[in-house]
Amino acid sequence: MRISWNWLKQYIDTGLSPQQAAEVLTSTGLEVESVTAHEPVKGMLAGVAVGEVLECAKHPDADRLSLTVVDVGQGEPLRIVCGAPNVAAGQKVLVATVGCTLNLNDGTSIVIKKSRIRGQESNGMICAEDELGIGKSHEGILVLDPSAVPGTPAAVQLGLVSDHVLEIGLTPNRTDAMGHVGVARDLIAAINYREGQALELKLPEVSGYAQDDEALAVKVEVMDALACPRYGGVTLTQVKVAPSPKWLQDRLLAIGLKPINNVVDVTNYVQHELGQPLHAFDADQLEGGRIIVRKAATDEPFVTLDGVERKLRTDDLVIADASKPACIAGVFGGAISGVSEDTTAVFLESACFDPAHVRRTARRHGLNTDASFRFERGVDPEITVYALKRAALLMQEVSGARISSGITDIDHGRRSRAEVKLRFAEVERLTGIAIAADAIIRVLELLDFRVLDHNAQSLTVQVPAYRVDVSRPADVIEEILRIHGFDRVPVPARLMAPPVLHEALTLETMRRELGAHLAARGFREIMTPSLVSTERSVNSGVAGTAQLIRPSNPLSSELDALRPTLLFGALQAIAHNANRQHRDLRFFERGRMYAAASNGSRETEALSMALTGKRWRENWRSTDRLADRTDAQEEIEAILARLGLLVQAHWVDCEHALLDSAAELLVHKRRLGVLGTVKQKELKAADVGQPVHYAELHEEALLDACRANAIGYAEVPRFPSVRRDLSLLLPDATRFDELKRVAMSAERKLLRDVSLFDVYQGDKLPAGKKSYALSFILQDAEKTLTDEQVEKAIGRIRAALEKEAGAEVRG
């Protein structure tokens, strides 16, 4: 919510700066997110001053230019070439002097420079409205009143006043602070309590309100007292709709509202002043001279101010005339009954609507207005008539209106202000600090709470009507603490924090975590049938006939066995997508695999992953390669790292019926899964024409490994690590994970990590050989490593690689 500092100062006399006031408000819980300067004209016309044209003559070399001499109250008069047709001697004008910047309406700017125009010197510019950014006219220069004094700054002459706007991040419960008066009330309470001052809230005066005549009366009927506990209205005649005066426009512009006309602007002004929404109807458009607050009929049509026809429902509350809706109560006005240039009579509404009704209607119709924002949270039911009087007096002032009826005030509320009993011991228990009883009473009275009774142990207070969110002792304690000052609560030497509880590790929670992990890495989840073909399963070698579980009544010969692997479904999904021009795929699936067992059947919960096509989607910043087996392995190892199992895991080559270059994943010597590239015959059987890399993990075995894995932690090392690189010539069959295992075994104390950063295979190497470049990170947790220690450690690693992996160190 935006608060104008100049506007706020109407209600409080304070020497605080906007920034200081923002600090006070933030400390009371009204968090000021920003304080920004607001200028009615960008730059406030700095460098522009009133000038008097002393001389004006035609330019000798240009028919449309004039040579002028202008006194700007700064010593020697200025010689200025002017192109305006209306410039003349004796005029008072606005002059942009050399060096100033003019900001135009289209967002561009002009820097005024000393120049020569058609051979004549020009030391400034006599300005038109559009050049000053204060209007659109460019027919000629702006001519001022003859009383203007040369040298007067343009901002002063034009009455331009800069402002500061406080952007408040209002919490939903603080409806009392949805207007400038509410914010001023909190600011005064905090200053008076903390600094011992005696500031008073200067509320707008309405004692001068009086009915002028009885020229036009509108009869009001409220048919739903629950949805509209209170409804007020008054009629004004002889209204002259016109643009609002400058002071009113400035107020609205400062908080980001566009002025419309003097009638509508008054309703917006009072809404942002008091927090009470108002609505103005064109009284001549109210059929039958009546206002009926009722529920809408089923599918009753209604055209709102934005020109959209909406179908209303029976639980929508409307403000209607004798035949049709004129407004959706508390939400949006109607196109027909709205104030226009031809309006001469206005029915002014001030009401209190039930928050739940307004909220449901606003959400259903997708409308979010300033009025609904306030009504949804609850407005002060006791301010209805006061706001009506305030708006009526302002309309008299700005539109010449006459008050032509008595005030209608239908109040079905039968409300009583909430009363709360508060124990002083409870204040100390919740706040953690001891606040004297006198100080507590002082705060509450500053916030308009009425103390009904108090003794040494407790007090009973009556809550002000505008605090619709205060109903419990805890609410009252919050009020006390925010005025006392949240930042005045001392920080204890020890802070007690509740433990952070995590979900127990179950199969379901692990699945959720891994699913989110894979989705974040670009995988899409698939779900495929549990039934497969017996013939295909047997021919692939993944299972024999006796190992398959077959339904008694299969749907078809193609779906006559429960799947022994998730691969067949993954290949089917890949073929389906590839046939539709989607060939770069990353799939995962969670499901069961089935096999016959001596005691009936065995079901295995499994997670499968399949990669095919390019590794990532095409990107203009880089070219990508096709995914390969190492990418699938990298994805498995990313899962293991997330679960804290990577250090304990290693791969062992194996034979697999469906996969080439297959390897089993072992953790603590237990088989957790398998990885490889799908065999060509399986790709052909599935009608897949590109390589597929596949991995399958057994989820229950993975869960057991996680539960058996002790989670540890260590202090962040204080001593630096050291990196050493080795370039190795290796047999083609050697794998990186084997090299890492050998290195880690050779240097258990200092070696922290091993990584592969370059691979080379080509005709420059001996046949059957490849080159790996490895980096080794060494670190001692207790001291800085010396060169001698590093070299000895690398020597042990090198010797082990040469002996156990057949490596030759290059270079």
PDB file of C-alpha atoms in Angstrom, residues 6-241:
ATOM      1  CA  ASN A   6       2.620  15.098   2.404  1.00  0.00           C
ATOM      2  CA  TRP A   7      -0.865  13.642   2.784  1.00  0.00           C
ATOM      3  CA  LEU A   8       0.032  11.858   6.027  1.00  0.00           C
ATOM      4  CA  LYS A   9       1.253  15.113   7.556  1.00  0.00           C
ATOM      5  CA  GLN A  10      -2.304  16.482   7.363  1.00  0.00           C
ATOM      6  CA  TYR A  11      -3.099  14.305  10.389  1.00  0.00           C
ATOM      7  CA  ILE A  12       0.103  14.560  12.437  1.00  0.00           C
ATOM      8  CA  ASP A  13       2.452  17.400  13.381  1.00  0.00           C
ATOM      9  CA  THR A  14       5.929  15.902  13.424  1.00  0.00           C
ATOM     10  CA  GLY A  15       9.445  16.950  12.571  1.00  0.00           C
ATOM     11  CA  LEU A  16      10.391  13.461  11.443  1.00  0.00           C
ATOM     12  CA  SER A  17      11.753  12.945   7.953  1.00  0.00           C
ATOM     13  CA  PRO A  18      10.022  10.379   5.718  1.00  0.00           C
ATOM     14  CA  GLN A  19      12.917   7.968   6.313  1.00  0.00           C
ATOM     15  CA  GLN A  20      12.708   8.351  10.095  1.00  0.00           C
ATOM     16  CA  ALA A  21       8.945   7.853  10.021  1.00  0.00           C
ATOM     17  CA  ALA A  22       9.488   4.723   7.912  1.00  0.00           C
ATOM     18  CA  GLU A  23      11.810   3.308  10.578  1.00  0.00           C
ATOM     19  CA  VAL A  24       9.236   3.945  13.303  1.00  0.00           C
ATOM     20  CA  LEU A  25       6.407   2.386  11.290  1.00  0.00           C
ATOM     21  CA  THR A  26       8.493  -0.679  10.446  1.00  0.00           C
ATOM     22  CA  SER A  27       9.270  -1.170  14.126  1.00  0.00           C
ATOM     23  CA  THR A  28       5.516  -1.200  14.855  1.00  0.00           C
ATOM     24  CA  GLY A  29       4.835  -3.966  12.337  1.00  0.00           C
ATOM     25  CA  LEU A  30       3.829  -1.746   9.413  1.00  0.00           C
ATOM     26  CA  GLU A  31       6.846  -2.719   7.341  1.00  0.00           C
ATOM     27  CA  VAL A  32       7.901   0.082   5.003  1.00  0.00           C
ATOM     28  CA  GLU A  33       9.484  -1.682   2.048  1.00  0.00           C
ATOM     29  CA  SER A  34      10.679   1.481   0.314  1.00  0.00           C
ATOM     30  CA  VAL A  35      10.665   5.279   0.524  1.00  0.00           C
ATOM     31  CA  THR A  36      10.769   6.904  -2.900  1.00  0.00           C
ATOM     32  CA  ALA A  37      10.698  10.500  -4.015  1.00  0.00           C
ATOM     33  CA  HIS A  38       7.609  11.506  -5.997  1.00  0.00           C
ATOM     34  CA  GLU A  39       7.847  14.448  -8.365  1.00  0.00           C
ATOM     35  CA  PRO A  40       4.809  15.746 -10.275  1.00  0.00           C
ATOM     36  CA  VAL A  41       7.277  16.685 -13.021  1.00  0.00           C
ATOM     37  CA  LYS A  42      10.497  14.727 -13.337  1.00  0.00           C
ATOM     38  CA  GLY A  43      13.427  16.853 -12.187  1.00  0.00           C
ATOM     39  CA  MET A  44      11.039  19.469 -10.734  1.00  0.00           C
ATOM     40  CA  LEU A  45      12.066  21.883 -13.541  1.00  0.00           C
ATOM     41  CA  ALA A  46      15.420  22.583 -11.936  1.00  0.00           C
ATOM     42  CA  GLY A  47      17.150  25.368 -13.888  1.00  0.00           C
ATOM     43  CA  VAL A  48      13.852  26.760 -15.214  1.00  0.00           C
ATOM     44  CA  ALA A  49      12.827  30.190 -13.924  1.00  0.00           C
ATOM     45  CA  VAL A  50      10.337  32.968 -14.550  1.00  0.00           C
ATOM     46  CA  GLY A  51      11.579  35.470 -17.138  1.00  0.00           C
ATOM     47  CA  GLU A  52      10.300  38.786 -18.483  1.00  0.00           C
ATOM     48  CA  VAL A  53      10.631  39.407 -22.219  1.00  0.00           C
ATOM     49  CA  LEU A  54      12.213  42.875 -22.396  1.00  0.00           C
ATOM     50  CA  GLU A  55      12.689  43.010 -26.171  1.00  0.00           C
ATOM     51  CA  CYS A  56      11.307  41.025 -29.098  1.00  0.00           C
ATOM     52  CA  ALA A  57      12.319  41.525 -32.736  1.00  0.00           C
ATOM     53  CA  LYS A  58      12.179  39.451 -35.927  1.00  0.00           C
ATOM     54  CA  HIS A  59      15.196  37.312 -36.794  1.00  0.00           C
ATOM     55  CA  PRO A  60      16.967  38.889 -39.781  1.00  0.00           C
ATOM     56  CA  ASP A  61      17.503  35.528 -41.526  1.00  0.00           C
ATOM     57  CA  ALA A  62      14.365  33.548 -40.541  1.00  0.00           C
ATOM     58  CA  ASP A  63      10.752  34.612 -40.841  1.00  0.00           C
ATOM     59  CA  ARG A  64       9.505  32.262 -38.113  1.00  0.00           C
ATOM     60  CA  LEU A  65      12.122  33.078 -35.478  1.00  0.00           C
ATOM     61  CA  SER A  66      12.317  35.982 -33.053  1.00  0.00           C
ATOM     62  CA  LEU A  67      15.242  37.548 -31.242  1.00  0.00           C
ATOM     63  CA  THR A  68      14.403  38.209 -27.597  1.00  0.00           C
ATOM     64  CA  VAL A  69      16.094  39.682 -24.578  1.00  0.00           C
ATOM     65  CA  VAL A  70      14.799  38.101 -21.371  1.00  0.00           C
ATOM     66  CA  ASP A  71      15.350  39.096 -17.755  1.00  0.00           C
ATOM     67  CA  VAL A  72      15.497  35.945 -15.575  1.00  0.00           C
ATOM     68  CA  GLY A  73      16.409  37.766 -12.367  1.00  0.00           C
ATOM     69  CA  GLN A  74      20.027  36.651 -12.519  1.00  0.00           C
ATOM     70  CA  GLY A  75      22.059  39.710 -13.541  1.00  0.00           C
ATOM     71  CA  GLU A  76      22.566  40.317 -17.274  1.00  0.00           C
ATOM     72  CA  PRO A  77      19.440  39.625 -19.394  1.00  0.00           C
ATOM     73  CA  LEU A  78      19.691  36.633 -21.730  1.00  0.00           C
ATOM     74  CA  ARG A  79      19.582  36.782 -25.511  1.00  0.00           C
ATOM     75  CA  ILE A  80      17.363  33.920 -26.687  1.00  0.00           C
ATOM     76  CA  VAL A  81      16.217  32.895 -30.167  1.00  0.00           C
ATOM     77  CA  CYS A  82      12.551  31.839 -29.963  1.00  0.00           C
ATOM     78  CA  GLY A  83      10.401  30.070 -32.565  1.00  0.00           C
ATOM     79  CA  ALA A  84       7.027  30.505 -30.874  1.00  0.00           C
ATOM     80  CA  PRO A  85       4.515  32.601 -32.835  1.00  0.00           C
ATOM     81  CA  ASN A  86       3.012  34.153 -29.683  1.00  0.00           C
ATOM     82  CA  VAL A  87       6.164  35.556 -28.045  1.00  0.00           C
ATOM     83  CA  ALA A  88       6.001  39.282 -27.377  1.00  0.00           C
ATOM     84  CA  ALA A  89       7.695  41.969 -25.308  1.00  0.00           C
ATOM     85  CA  GLY A  90       6.308  42.446 -21.808  1.00  0.00           C
ATOM     86  CA  GLN A  91       5.321  38.814 -21.341  1.00  0.00           C
ATOM     87  CA  LYS A  92       6.178  36.772 -18.268  1.00  0.00           C
ATOM     88  CA  VAL A  93       7.404  33.354 -19.428  1.00  0.00           C
ATOM     89  CA  LEU A  94       9.296  30.299 -18.214  1.00  0.00           C
ATOM     90  CA  VAL A  95      12.910  30.100 -19.378  1.00  0.00           C
ATOM     91  CA  ALA A  96      15.106  26.979 -19.393  1.00  0.00           C
ATOM     92  CA  THR A  97      18.620  28.244 -18.722  1.00  0.00           C
ATOM     93  CA  VAL A  98      21.828  26.798 -20.146  1.00  0.00           C
ATOM     94  CA  GLY A  99      22.792  23.518 -18.470  1.00  0.00           C
ATOM     95  CA  CYS A 100      19.342  22.432 -17.292  1.00  0.00           C
ATOM     96  CA  THR A 101      17.547  19.288 -18.461  1.00  0.00           C
ATOM     97  CA  LEU A 102      13.946  19.250 -19.652  1.00  0.00           C
ATOM     98  CA  ASN A 103      12.102  15.930 -19.329  1.00  0.00           C
ATOM     99  CA  LEU A 104       9.403  15.602 -21.975  1.00  0.00           C
ATOM    100  CA  ASN A 105       6.105  13.720 -21.769  1.00  0.00           C
ATOM    101  CA  ASP A 106       7.306  10.982 -24.149  1.00  0.00           C
ATOM    102  CA  GLY A 107      10.136   9.999 -21.795  1.00  0.00           C
ATOM    103  CA  THR A 108      12.927  11.763 -23.713  1.00  0.00           C
ATOM    104  CA  SER A 109      14.915  14.700 -22.398  1.00  0.00           C
ATOM    105  CA  ILE A 110      16.614  17.834 -23.724  1.00  0.00           C
ATOM    106  CA  VAL A 111      19.781  19.370 -22.317  1.00  0.00           C
ATOM    107  CA  ILE A 112      19.802  23.133 -22.871  1.00  0.00           C
ATOM    108  CA  LYS A 113      23.055  24.375 -24.395  1.00  0.00           C
ATOM    109  CA  LYS A 114      24.423  27.693 -25.524  1.00  0.00           C
ATOM    110  CA  SER A 115      24.076  27.730 -29.320  1.00  0.00           C
ATOM    111  CA  ARG A 116      23.918  29.812 -32.498  1.00  0.00           C
ATOM    112  CA  ILE A 117      20.698  29.664 -34.524  1.00  0.00           C
ATOM    113  CA  ARG A 118      20.885  31.103 -38.009  1.00  0.00           C
ATOM    114  CA  GLY A 119      23.925  33.100 -36.960  1.00  0.00           C
ATOM    115  CA  GLN A 120      22.387  34.529 -33.780  1.00  0.00           C
ATOM    116  CA  GLU A 121      23.467  33.613 -30.243  1.00  0.00           C
ATOM    117  CA  SER A 122      20.872  31.836 -28.039  1.00  0.00           C
ATOM    118  CA  ASN A 123      21.403  31.368 -24.289  1.00  0.00           C
ATOM    119  CA  GLY A 124      18.402  29.339 -23.249  1.00  0.00           C
ATOM    120  CA  MET A 125      14.884  28.426 -24.320  1.00  0.00           C
ATOM    121  CA  ILE A 126      11.498  30.020 -23.705  1.00  0.00           C
ATOM    122  CA  CYS A 127       9.276  26.993 -23.061  1.00  0.00           C
ATOM    123  CA  ALA A 128       5.899  25.689 -24.125  1.00  0.00           C
ATOM    124  CA  GLU A 129       3.763  23.379 -21.914  1.00  0.00           C
ATOM    125  CA  ASP A 130       4.899  20.147 -23.556  1.00  0.00           C
ATOM    126  CA  GLU A 131       8.565  21.128 -23.304  1.00  0.00           C
ATOM    127  CA  LEU A 132       8.137  21.561 -19.556  1.00  0.00           C
ATOM    128  CA  GLY A 133       6.339  18.217 -19.221  1.00  0.00           C
ATOM    129  CA  ILE A 134       3.264  19.858 -17.643  1.00  0.00           C
ATOM    130  CA  GLY A 135       0.878  19.604 -20.593  1.00  0.00           C
ATOM    131  CA  LYS A 136       0.499  18.658 -24.250  1.00  0.00           C
ATOM    132  CA  SER A 137       0.136  22.048 -25.920  1.00  0.00           C
ATOM    133  CA  HIS A 138       2.819  23.150 -28.377  1.00  0.00           C
ATOM    134  CA  GLU A 139       0.905  25.941 -30.061  1.00  0.00           C
ATOM    135  CA  GLY A 140       3.090  28.527 -28.405  1.00  0.00           C
ATOM    136  CA  ILE A 141       5.084  29.389 -25.316  1.00  0.00           C
ATOM    137  CA  LEU A 142       3.423  29.312 -21.884  1.00  0.00           C
ATOM    138  CA  VAL A 143       2.552  32.882 -20.928  1.00  0.00           C
ATOM    139  CA  LEU A 144       2.264  33.524 -17.179  1.00  0.00           C
ATOM    140  CA  ASP A 145       0.231  35.953 -15.146  1.00  0.00           C
ATOM    141  CA  PRO A 146       1.737  39.448 -15.260  1.00  0.00           C
ATOM    142  CA  SER A 147       2.256  39.316 -11.480  1.00  0.00           C
ATOM    143  CA  ALA A 148       4.946  36.627 -11.835  1.00  0.00           C
ATOM    144  CA  VAL A 149       8.344  37.756 -10.533  1.00  0.00           C
ATOM    145  CA  PRO A 150      11.434  37.213 -12.732  1.00  0.00           C
ATOM    146  CA  GLY A 151      13.878  34.717 -11.204  1.00  0.00           C
ATOM    147  CA  THR A 152      11.184  32.727  -9.366  1.00  0.00           C
ATOM    148  CA  PRO A 153      11.886  29.001  -9.796  1.00  0.00           C
ATOM    149  CA  ALA A 154       9.374  27.368 -12.135  1.00  0.00           C
ATOM    150  CA  ALA A 155       8.378  24.761  -9.531  1.00  0.00           C
ATOM    151  CA  VAL A 156       7.412  27.544  -7.112  1.00  0.00           C
ATOM    152  CA  GLN A 157       5.591  29.546  -9.777  1.00  0.00           C
ATOM    153  CA  LEU A 158       3.571  26.523 -10.919  1.00  0.00           C
ATOM    154  CA  GLY A 159       2.894  25.243  -7.407  1.00  0.00           C
ATOM    155  CA  LEU A 160       4.736  21.981  -7.968  1.00  0.00           C
ATOM    156  CA  VAL A 161       5.379  20.165  -4.692  1.00  0.00           C
ATOM    157  CA  SER A 162       7.586  17.113  -4.384  1.00  0.00           C
ATOM    158  CA  ASP A 163       6.553  14.295  -2.102  1.00  0.00           C
ATOM    159  CA  HIS A 164       7.817  11.012  -0.685  1.00  0.00           C
ATOM    160  CA  VAL A 165       5.863   7.784  -1.016  1.00  0.00           C
ATOM    161  CA  LEU A 166       6.092   5.056   1.630  1.00  0.00           C
ATOM    162  CA  GLU A 167       5.414   1.585   0.231  1.00  0.00           C
ATOM    163  CA  ILE A 168       4.012  -0.495   3.105  1.00  0.00           C
ATOM    164  CA  GLY A 169       3.899  -4.294   2.954  1.00  0.00           C
ATOM    165  CA  LEU A 170       0.599  -4.576   4.774  1.00  0.00           C
ATOM    166  CA  THR A 171      -0.313  -7.863   6.447  1.00  0.00           C
ATOM    167  CA  PRO A 172      -3.868  -9.114   5.717  1.00  0.00           C
ATOM    168  CA  ASN A 173      -5.139  -8.512   9.273  1.00  0.00           C
ATOM    169  CA  ARG A 174      -4.297  -4.790   9.389  1.00  0.00           C
ATOM    170  CA  THR A 175      -7.422  -3.390   7.745  1.00  0.00           C
ATOM    171  CA  ASP A 176      -7.237  -0.449  10.147  1.00  0.00           C
ATOM    172  CA  ALA A 177      -4.056   0.706   8.391  1.00  0.00           C
ATOM    173  CA  MET A 178      -5.529   0.653   4.874  1.00  0.00           C
ATOM    174  CA  GLY A 179      -5.814   4.437   4.918  1.00  0.00           C
ATOM    175  CA  HIS A 180      -3.632   7.408   5.773  1.00  0.00           C
ATOM    176  CA  VAL A 181      -5.485   8.070   9.040  1.00  0.00           C
ATOM    177  CA  GLY A 182      -4.812   4.523  10.279  1.00  0.00           C
ATOM    178  CA  VAL A 183      -1.102   4.795   9.505  1.00  0.00           C
ATOM    179  CA  ALA A 184      -0.950   8.206  11.222  1.00  0.00           C
ATOM    180  CA  ARG A 185      -2.650   6.685  14.283  1.00  0.00           C
ATOM    181  CA  ASP A 186       0.094   4.056  14.661  1.00  0.00           C
ATOM    182  CA  LEU A 187       2.870   6.572  14.058  1.00  0.00           C
ATOM    183  CA  ILE A 188       1.473   8.916  16.742  1.00  0.00           C
ATOM    184  CA  ALA A 189       1.064   6.077  19.249  1.00  0.00           C
ATOM    185  CA  ALA A 190       4.668   4.932  18.787  1.00  0.00           C
ATOM    186  CA  ILE A 191       6.134   8.456  19.010  1.00  0.00           C
ATOM    187  CA  ASN A 192       4.068   9.422  22.059  1.00  0.00           C
ATOM    188  CA  TYR A 193       4.915   6.213  23.915  1.00  0.00           C
ATOM    189  CA  ARG A 194       8.607   6.021  23.094  1.00  0.00           C
ATOM    190  CA  GLU A 195       9.496   9.717  23.192  1.00  0.00           C
ATOM    191  CA  GLY A 196       6.976  10.991  25.730  1.00  0.00           C
ATOM    192  CA  GLN A 197       5.418  13.455  23.305  1.00  0.00           C
ATOM    193  CA  ALA A 198       1.754  14.468  23.207  1.00  0.00           C
ATOM    194  CA  LEU A 199       0.956  14.462  19.496  1.00  0.00           C
ATOM    195  CA  GLU A 200      -2.720  14.329  18.570  1.00  0.00           C
ATOM    196  CA  LEU A 201      -4.418  12.750  15.576  1.00  0.00           C
ATOM    197  CA  LYS A 202      -6.031  15.520  13.515  1.00  0.00           C
ATOM    198  CA  LEU A 203      -9.094  13.852  12.034  1.00  0.00           C
ATOM    199  CA  PRO A 204     -10.938  15.585   9.170  1.00  0.00           C
ATOM    200  CA  GLU A 205     -13.595  17.872  10.533  1.00  0.00           C
ATOM    201  CA  VAL A 206     -17.247  17.132   9.627  1.00  0.00           C
ATOM    202  CA  SER A 207     -19.018  19.361  12.149  1.00  0.00           C
ATOM    203  CA  GLY A 208     -19.981  21.700   9.308  1.00  0.00           C
ATOM    204  CA  TYR A 209     -22.102  19.041   7.650  1.00  0.00           C
ATOM    205  CA  ALA A 210     -25.675  20.218   7.051  1.00  0.00           C
ATOM    206  CA  GLN A 211     -28.498  19.305   4.707  1.00  0.00           C
ATOM    207  CA  ASP A 212     -29.170  22.021   2.125  1.00  0.00           C
ATOM    208  CA  ASP A 213     -32.627  20.991   0.905  1.00  0.00           C
ATOM    209  CA  GLU A 214     -34.879  18.024   0.171  1.00  0.00           C
ATOM    210  CA  ALA A 215     -34.747  18.228  -3.607  1.00  0.00           C
ATOM    211  CA  LEU A 216     -34.131  14.506  -4.198  1.00  0.00           C
ATOM    212  CA  ALA A 217     -34.687  11.541  -1.930  1.00  0.00           C
ATOM    213  CA  VAL A 218     -33.728   7.925  -2.709  1.00  0.00           C
ATOM    214  CA  LYS A 219     -35.569   5.243  -0.793  1.00  0.00           C
ATOM    215  CA  VAL A 220     -33.256   2.470   0.526  1.00  0.00           C
ATOM    216  CA  GLU A 221     -34.229  -1.109   1.398  1.00  0.00           C
ATOM    217  CA  VAL A 222     -31.828  -3.774   2.711  1.00  0.00           C
ATOM    218  CA  MET A 223     -33.185  -7.280   2.086  1.00  0.00           C
ATOM    219  CA  ASP A 224     -30.159  -9.226   3.375  1.00  0.00           C
ATOM    220  CA  ALA A 225     -28.988  -7.957   6.760  1.00  0.00           C
ATOM    221  CA  LEU A 226     -26.382 -10.737   7.101  1.00  0.00           C
ATOM    222  CA  ALA A 227     -24.573  -9.775   3.897  1.00  0.00           C
ATOM    223  CA  CYS A 228     -25.016  -6.037   4.585  1.00  0.00           C
ATOM    224  CA  PRO A 229     -24.994  -5.265   8.314  1.00  0.00           C
ATOM    225  CA  ARG A 230     -24.960  -1.496   7.729  1.00  0.00           C
ATOM    226  CA  TYR A 231     -25.857   0.692   4.761  1.00  0.00           C
ATOM    227  CA  GLY A 232     -25.677   4.465   4.536  1.00  0.00           C
ATOM    228  CA  GLY A 233     -26.489   6.894   1.745  1.00  0.00           C
ATOM    229  CA  VAL A 234     -27.150  10.522   0.904  1.00  0.00           C
ATOM    230  CA  THR A 235     -28.221  12.383  -2.229  1.00  0.00           C
ATOM    231  CA  LEU A 236     -26.425  15.368  -3.756  1.00  0.00           C
ATOM    232  CA  THR A 237     -27.814  17.596  -6.509  1.00  0.00           C
ATOM    233  CA  GLN A 238     -26.532  20.418  -8.728  1.00  0.00           C
ATOM    234  CA  VAL A 239     -23.315  18.442  -9.145  1.00  0.00           C
ATOM    235  CA  LYS A 240     -20.930  19.820 -11.764  1.00  0.00           C
ATOM    236  CA  VAL A 241     -18.723  16.973 -12.966  1.00  0.00           C
TER     237      VAL A 241
END
